[in-house]
Short mmCIF file of C-alpha atoms and ligand atoms in Angstrom, two decimals:
data_model
loop_
_atom_site.label_atom_id
_atom_site.label_comp_id
_atom_site.label_asym_id
_atom_site.label_seq_id
_atom_site.Cartn_x
_atom_site.Cartn_y
_atom_site.Cartn_z
CA UNK G 1 112.92 -5.95 -45.46
CA UNK G 2 112.34 -9.46 -44.12
CA UNK G 3 111.01 -12.12 -46.42
CA UNK G 4 107.42 -13.38 -46.50
CA UNK G 5 108.65 -16.64 -44.94
CA UNK G 6 109.77 -14.75 -41.82
CA UNK G 7 106.37 -13.06 -41.51
CA UNK G 8 104.65 -16.39 -41.60
CA UNK G 9 106.76 -17.84 -38.76
CA UNK G 10 104.48 -18.15 -35.76
CA UNK G 11 105.62 -18.05 -32.17
CA UNK G 12 103.31 -19.43 -29.50
CA UNK G 13 102.97 -17.03 -26.58
CA UNK G 14 101.06 -19.24 -24.15
CA UNK G 15 97.75 -17.46 -24.71
CA UNK G 16 98.05 -16.48 -28.36
CA UNK G 17 100.39 -16.17 -31.28
CA UNK G 18 102.97 -13.70 -32.42
CA UNK G 19 103.04 -13.34 -36.19
CA UNK G 20 105.68 -10.85 -37.34
CA UNK G 21 105.03 -7.81 -35.14
CA UNK G 22 101.40 -8.74 -34.49
CA UNK G 23 100.02 -10.42 -31.39
CA UNK G 24 96.99 -12.51 -32.20
CA UNK G 25 94.59 -13.91 -29.61
CA UNK G 26 91.59 -15.99 -30.61
CA UNK G 27 88.46 -14.74 -28.84
CA UNK G 28 85.79 -17.35 -29.67
CA UNK G 29 85.91 -21.12 -29.70
CA UNK G 30 86.32 -21.64 -33.45
CA UNK G 31 87.26 -18.23 -34.93
CA UNK G 32 87.60 -14.45 -34.37
CA UNK G 33 90.80 -12.88 -33.08
CA UNK G 34 91.95 -9.75 -31.37
CA UNK G 35 95.08 -8.28 -32.90
CA UNK G 36 97.49 -5.92 -31.16
CA UNK G 37 100.68 -4.40 -32.47
CA UNK G 38 99.23 -2.86 -35.61
CA UNK G 39 98.65 0.85 -36.24
CA UNK G 40 95.82 1.07 -38.76
CA UNK G 41 95.99 4.88 -38.87
CA UNK G 42 99.17 4.78 -41.00
CA UNK G 43 99.73 2.83 -44.21
CA UNK G 44 100.36 -0.83 -43.34
CA UNK G 45 103.74 -2.27 -44.30
CA UNK G 46 103.62 -5.15 -46.80
CA UNK G 47 104.46 -7.43 -43.88
CA UNK G 48 101.58 -6.25 -41.65
CA UNK G 49 99.15 -6.30 -44.57
CA UNK G 50 100.15 -9.85 -45.40
CA UNK G 51 99.75 -10.89 -41.75
CA UNK G 52 96.36 -9.12 -41.51
CA UNK G 53 95.04 -10.89 -44.61
CA UNK G 54 96.41 -14.17 -43.24
CA UNK G 55 94.58 -13.52 -39.95
CA UNK G 56 91.34 -12.75 -41.83
CA UNK G 57 91.70 -16.01 -43.79
CA UNK G 58 92.21 -17.94 -40.57
CA UNK G 59 89.92 -16.15 -38.09
CA UNK G 60 87.22 -14.47 -40.24
CA UNK G 61 86.81 -11.60 -37.76
CA UNK G 62 89.66 -9.40 -36.59
CA UNK G 63 89.25 -6.93 -33.72
CA UNK G 64 91.77 -4.11 -33.30
CA UNK G 65 91.13 -2.15 -30.09
CA UNK G 66 92.07 1.51 -29.50
CA UNK G 67 92.54 2.49 -33.14
CA UNK G 68 90.30 5.62 -33.10
CA UNK G 69 90.49 6.01 -36.87
CA UNK G 70 89.31 9.06 -38.76
CA UNK G 71 87.12 8.23 -41.78
CA UNK G 72 90.03 9.12 -44.10
CA UNK G 73 92.36 6.75 -42.25
CA UNK G 74 89.70 4.04 -42.39
CA UNK G 75 89.32 4.53 -46.15
CA UNK G 76 93.11 4.32 -46.60
CA UNK G 77 93.58 1.09 -44.65
CA UNK G 78 90.49 -0.43 -46.31
CA UNK G 79 91.83 0.43 -49.76
CA UNK G 80 94.97 -1.54 -48.94
CA UNK G 81 92.68 -4.58 -48.72
CA UNK G 82 91.05 -4.01 -52.13
CA UNK G 83 88.70 -1.76 -54.11
CA UNK G 84 85.91 -0.17 -52.07
CA UNK G 85 82.20 -0.31 -52.67
CA UNK G 86 81.10 3.25 -53.39
CA UNK G 87 77.55 4.28 -52.52
CA UNK G 88 77.80 7.04 -55.16
CA UNK G 89 77.82 4.22 -57.70
CA UNK G 90 75.07 2.12 -56.08
CA UNK G 91 71.46 1.81 -57.15
CA UNK G 92 69.68 5.19 -56.91
CA UNK G 93 66.87 4.15 -54.57
CA UNK G 94 69.04 2.21 -52.12
CA UNK G 95 71.56 5.04 -52.24
CA UNK G 96 68.82 7.44 -51.21
CA UNK G 97 67.82 5.22 -48.32
CA UNK G 98 71.42 4.69 -47.30
CA UNK G 99 72.24 8.36 -47.71
CA UNK G 100 75.36 8.99 -45.69
CA UNK G 101 74.38 10.57 -42.47
CA UNK G 102 77.51 12.60 -42.04
CA UNK G 103 80.10 11.81 -44.68
CA UNK G 104 80.07 13.04 -48.24
CA UNK G 105 82.57 10.47 -49.56
CA UNK G 106 80.66 7.48 -51.00
CA UNK G 107 83.46 5.11 -49.95
CA UNK G 108 82.49 5.51 -46.31
CA UNK G 109 79.07 5.23 -44.72
CA UNK G 110 77.62 5.07 -41.26
CA UNK G 111 75.73 2.58 -39.20
CA UNK G 112 74.12 5.20 -37.03
CA UNK G 113 70.91 6.37 -35.46
CA UNK G 114 72.09 9.99 -35.51
CA UNK G 115 70.88 12.55 -38.04
CA UNK G 116 73.91 14.41 -39.46
CA UNK G 117 75.87 13.13 -36.46
CA UNK G 118 73.67 15.15 -34.04
CA UNK G 119 70.23 14.27 -32.61
CA UNK G 120 68.60 10.86 -32.90
CA UNK G 121 66.80 10.05 -36.14
CA UNK G 122 63.11 10.95 -36.22
CA UNK G 123 60.87 7.99 -35.47
CA UNK G 124 59.55 8.10 -39.04
CA UNK G 125 63.02 8.26 -40.65
CA UNK G 126 63.27 5.51 -43.23
CA UNK G 127 66.98 5.05 -42.45
CA UNK G 128 65.95 3.34 -39.21
CA UNK G 129 65.02 0.41 -41.43
CA UNK G 130 68.69 -0.49 -41.79
CA UNK G 131 69.07 -0.77 -38.04
CA UNK G 132 66.32 -3.37 -38.07
CA UNK G 133 67.29 -5.16 -41.28
CA UNK G 134 70.88 -5.57 -40.03
CA UNK G 135 69.49 -7.61 -37.12
CA UNK G 136 68.93 -10.53 -39.50
CA UNK G 137 71.94 -12.79 -40.11
CA UNK G 138 73.60 -11.68 -43.31
CA UNK G 139 76.76 -11.33 -45.33
CA UNK G 140 77.25 -7.97 -47.00
CA UNK G 141 76.17 -7.19 -50.55
CA UNK G 142 75.53 -10.78 -51.68
CA UNK G 143 72.61 -9.32 -53.66
CA UNK G 144 74.91 -7.05 -55.67
CA UNK G 145 76.80 -8.23 -58.76
CA UNK G 146 80.05 -7.79 -56.78
CA UNK G 147 79.63 -9.04 -53.24
CA UNK G 148 81.62 -7.76 -50.27
CA UNK G 149 84.91 -9.42 -49.39
CA UNK G 150 85.57 -7.51 -46.18
CA UNK G 151 83.58 -4.99 -44.15
CA UNK G 152 85.24 -2.64 -41.69
CA UNK G 153 83.55 -0.83 -38.80
CA UNK G 154 85.06 1.76 -36.52
CA UNK G 155 83.30 2.67 -33.26
CA UNK G 156 82.67 6.40 -32.78
CA UNK G 157 79.71 6.26 -30.34
CA UNK G 158 78.57 3.19 -28.44
CA UNK G 159 75.45 2.78 -26.29
CA UNK G 160 75.62 2.03 -22.56
CA UNK G 161 74.22 -1.42 -23.19
CA UNK G 162 73.32 -3.56 -26.18
CA UNK G 163 74.21 -2.73 -29.77
CA UNK G 164 76.78 -5.53 -29.98
CA UNK G 165 77.59 -7.21 -33.29
CA UNK G 166 77.32 -10.96 -33.48
CA UNK G 167 79.25 -13.12 -35.94
CA UNK G 168 78.92 -16.76 -37.00
CA UNK G 169 81.69 -18.98 -38.37
CA UNK G 170 80.19 -20.60 -41.48
CA UNK G 171 83.27 -22.74 -42.22
CA UNK G 172 83.12 -24.60 -38.90
CA UNK G 173 79.33 -24.85 -39.10
CA UNK G 174 79.64 -26.39 -42.57
CA UNK G 175 82.17 -28.93 -41.20
CA UNK G 176 79.69 -29.89 -38.47
CA UNK G 177 76.88 -30.78 -40.91
CA UNK G 178 76.01 -34.43 -41.34
CA UNK G 179 77.34 -36.22 -44.44
CA UNK G 180 73.73 -36.55 -45.58
CA UNK G 181 73.18 -32.77 -45.37
CA UNK G 182 76.48 -32.09 -47.16
CA UNK G 183 75.49 -34.45 -49.97
CA UNK G 184 72.04 -32.85 -50.31
CA UNK G 185 73.33 -29.28 -50.65
CA UNK G 186 76.60 -29.78 -52.49
CA UNK G 187 75.48 -28.48 -55.90
CA UNK G 188 72.66 -26.12 -54.92
CA UNK G 189 72.52 -22.49 -55.99
CA UNK G 190 70.85 -19.83 -53.84
CA UNK G 191 69.18 -16.74 -55.27
CA UNK G 192 69.99 -13.46 -53.46
CA UNK G 193 67.93 -10.29 -53.43
CA UNK G 194 67.78 -7.26 -51.10
CA UNK G 195 63.99 -7.19 -51.17
CA UNK G 196 63.53 -10.47 -49.29
CA UNK G 197 64.95 -8.90 -46.13
CA UNK G 198 62.74 -5.82 -46.42
CA UNK G 199 59.75 -8.14 -46.89
CA UNK G 200 60.79 -10.22 -43.88
CA UNK G 201 60.85 -7.01 -41.82
CA UNK G 202 57.40 -6.04 -43.16
CA UNK G 203 58.95 -2.79 -44.42
CA UNK G 204 57.41 -0.59 -47.07
CA UNK G 205 58.79 2.45 -48.87
CA UNK G 206 57.80 5.88 -47.54
CA UNK G 207 55.18 6.04 -50.31
CA UNK G 208 53.71 2.77 -49.02
CA UNK G 209 54.99 0.75 -51.99
CA UNK G 210 57.08 -2.39 -51.90
CA UNK G 211 60.82 -2.59 -52.51
CA UNK G 212 62.15 -3.51 -55.93
CA UNK G 213 65.70 -4.74 -56.42
CA UNK G 214 67.55 -2.56 -58.87
CA UNK G 215 70.33 -5.14 -58.88
CA UNK G 216 68.05 -7.92 -60.09
CA UNK G 217 68.97 -11.19 -58.36
CA UNK G 218 72.31 -12.97 -57.98
CA UNK G 219 72.79 -16.75 -58.02
CA UNK G 220 75.49 -18.00 -55.69
CA UNK G 221 76.50 -21.50 -54.52
CA UNK G 222 75.06 -22.59 -51.17
CA UNK G 223 78.38 -24.30 -50.48
CA UNK G 224 81.29 -22.11 -51.46
CA UNK G 225 85.04 -22.55 -51.08
CA UNK G 226 86.93 -19.81 -49.27
CA UNK G 227 89.88 -18.96 -51.50
CA UNK G 228 92.18 -17.99 -48.61
CA UNK G 229 91.65 -21.02 -46.37
CA UNK G 230 90.46 -23.58 -48.93
CA UNK G 231 87.63 -24.46 -46.50
CA UNK G 232 84.03 -25.09 -47.53
CA UNK G 233 81.57 -22.50 -46.20
CA UNK G 234 77.79 -22.29 -45.88
CA UNK G 235 76.50 -19.37 -47.90
CA UNK G 236 72.98 -18.87 -46.49
CA UNK G 237 72.50 -15.20 -45.51
CA UNK G 238 69.00 -13.79 -45.04
CA UNK G 239 69.26 -12.19 -48.47
CA UNK G 240 69.22 -15.69 -49.95
CA UNK G 241 65.59 -15.80 -50.94
CA UNK G 242 65.21 -19.23 -52.50
CA UNK G 243 67.01 -22.14 -54.12
CA UNK G 244 67.22 -22.67 -57.85
CA UNK G 245 65.12 -25.60 -59.04
CA UNK G 246 63.11 -25.86 -55.80
CA UNK G 247 59.66 -24.49 -55.02
CA UNK G 248 59.72 -21.36 -52.86
CA UNK G 249 58.43 -23.14 -49.71
CA UNK G 250 60.78 -26.12 -50.10
CA UNK G 251 63.78 -23.86 -50.71
CA UNK G 252 62.91 -21.58 -47.81
CA UNK G 253 62.41 -24.54 -45.50
CA UNK G 254 65.92 -25.78 -46.37
CA UNK G 255 67.40 -22.28 -46.03
CA UNK G 256 65.85 -21.82 -42.58
CA UNK G 257 67.27 -25.19 -41.50
CA UNK G 258 70.74 -24.36 -42.85
CA UNK G 259 70.77 -20.84 -41.37
CA UNK G 260 70.02 -22.32 -37.96
CA UNK G 261 72.87 -24.80 -38.38
CA UNK G 262 75.18 -22.01 -39.61
CA UNK G 263 74.53 -19.85 -36.56
CA UNK G 264 74.47 -22.36 -33.69
CA UNK G 265 75.76 -20.77 -30.46
CA UNK G 266 79.01 -22.77 -30.54
CA UNK G 267 79.94 -21.07 -33.83
CA UNK G 268 79.31 -17.51 -32.69
CA UNK G 269 81.35 -14.56 -31.48
CA UNK G 270 79.62 -11.52 -29.98
CA UNK G 271 81.57 -8.29 -30.17
CA UNK G 272 80.83 -5.79 -27.40
CA UNK G 273 81.96 -2.45 -28.79
CA UNK G 274 84.34 -0.06 -27.06
CA UNK G 275 85.10 3.40 -28.39
CA UNK G 276 87.93 3.33 -30.92
CA UNK G 277 87.53 -0.35 -31.84
CA UNK G 278 88.28 -1.15 -35.44
CA UNK G 279 86.80 -4.46 -36.61
CA UNK G 280 87.23 -6.15 -39.99
CA UNK G 281 85.37 -9.27 -41.03
CA UNK G 282 85.51 -11.57 -44.03
CA UNK G 283 82.01 -11.83 -45.49
CA UNK G 284 82.98 -15.02 -47.35
CA UNK G 285 83.52 -17.03 -44.16
CA UNK G 286 81.15 -15.40 -41.66
CA UNK G 287 77.59 -14.22 -41.17
CA UNK G 288 76.84 -11.28 -38.90
CA UNK G 289 73.97 -9.40 -37.36
CA UNK G 290 73.46 -6.29 -35.27
CA UNK G 291 72.04 -6.73 -31.75
CA UNK G 292 69.22 -4.60 -30.39
CA UNK G 293 69.78 -1.55 -28.19
CA UNK G 294 67.67 1.38 -27.06
CA UNK G 295 67.90 3.16 -30.41
CA UNK G 296 65.20 5.69 -29.49
CA UNK G 297 67.20 6.75 -26.42
CA UNK G 298 70.92 6.17 -26.97
CA UNK G 299 73.35 7.03 -29.75
CA UNK G 300 75.30 4.42 -31.68
CA UNK G 301 77.62 5.46 -34.50
CA UNK G 302 79.92 3.14 -36.41
CA UNK G 303 81.79 4.20 -39.52
CA UNK G 304 81.78 1.59 -42.27
CA UNK G 305 83.68 0.69 -45.42
CA UNK G 306 83.14 -2.29 -47.69
CA UNK G 307 85.94 -3.94 -49.67
CA UNK G 308 84.62 -5.55 -52.82
CA UNK G 309 85.26 -9.18 -53.69
CA UNK G 310 86.78 -8.09 -56.98
O1 LIG J 401 75.42 -2.57 -36.75
C1 LIG J 401 75.97 -3.64 -36.65
O2 LIG J 401 76.31 -4.13 -35.57
C2 LIG J 401 76.19 -4.52 -37.87
C3 LIG J 401 76.29 -3.71 -39.12
C4 LIG J 401 75.99 -4.52 -40.33
O3 LIG J 401 75.18 -5.40 -40.33
C5 LIG J 401 76.71 -4.20 -41.55
O4 LIG J 401 77.59 -3.32 -41.54
O5 LIG J 401 76.44 -4.87 -42.56
#
């Protein structure tokens, strides 16, 4: 087997890079890459895994077209990246809401508007809430004690139009902040909770009550350092409800300002799904959101795993 040094040797192809056996083409101005030459349906060699993690450190979002993974294959490749979040071990009420639509294994879930993989969800189905809540910029599971390192999505059904996923590069957007802004936020801690997003959507539980976080809240730095790239990143997802030591309005005013800076159009990549696409993103260096589509008319089904930052 070739050494790690050989894997890391990069060859410029004119439009992209060849890294080991992988061909890597950046697809947005500051981040996000399409990777070819990898077969995610079989166990990745140490070399490909190393190159994939290197690409995630560098590009934040990695798109692998034409993979057509089964849920079991998706679980296997995800587990090569780290331990998986398991909805069977999540909080009981969110687990109920998130109830897997088709899969019984808690390591895999669906982003889907299909009931049991068949007809569209009833208009009153509470699971539709996730379709709406995911339209706010976020980073996965920052409100849980163990946040998400990577999320993977595999496209099983895609609508005729809309339903894209948009990503923002929060390392480059941090770099673009003024020195004054960087100084102001350098030591701040944000407080994360799942309920703030439900409140922002005006959502109530089926019984009409409000949402309560069974995870409590999590304090996380507003400016974090990405361990893979060493770059500073802006950690301001919509689940960040307020800032420690600031009044609610003052903290929310600053968070709104920073979220706008974090998601400026020049730091975005919009992924238009094709059947069989397999996309992995690093939640520590990106924000993401789902884009609207005609969810009362068309089916959209993406299979999802979450690799814990553990
Ligand atoms: O449905 C999408 O496009 C995004 C899904 C999402 O927000 C998530 O998996 O956390």
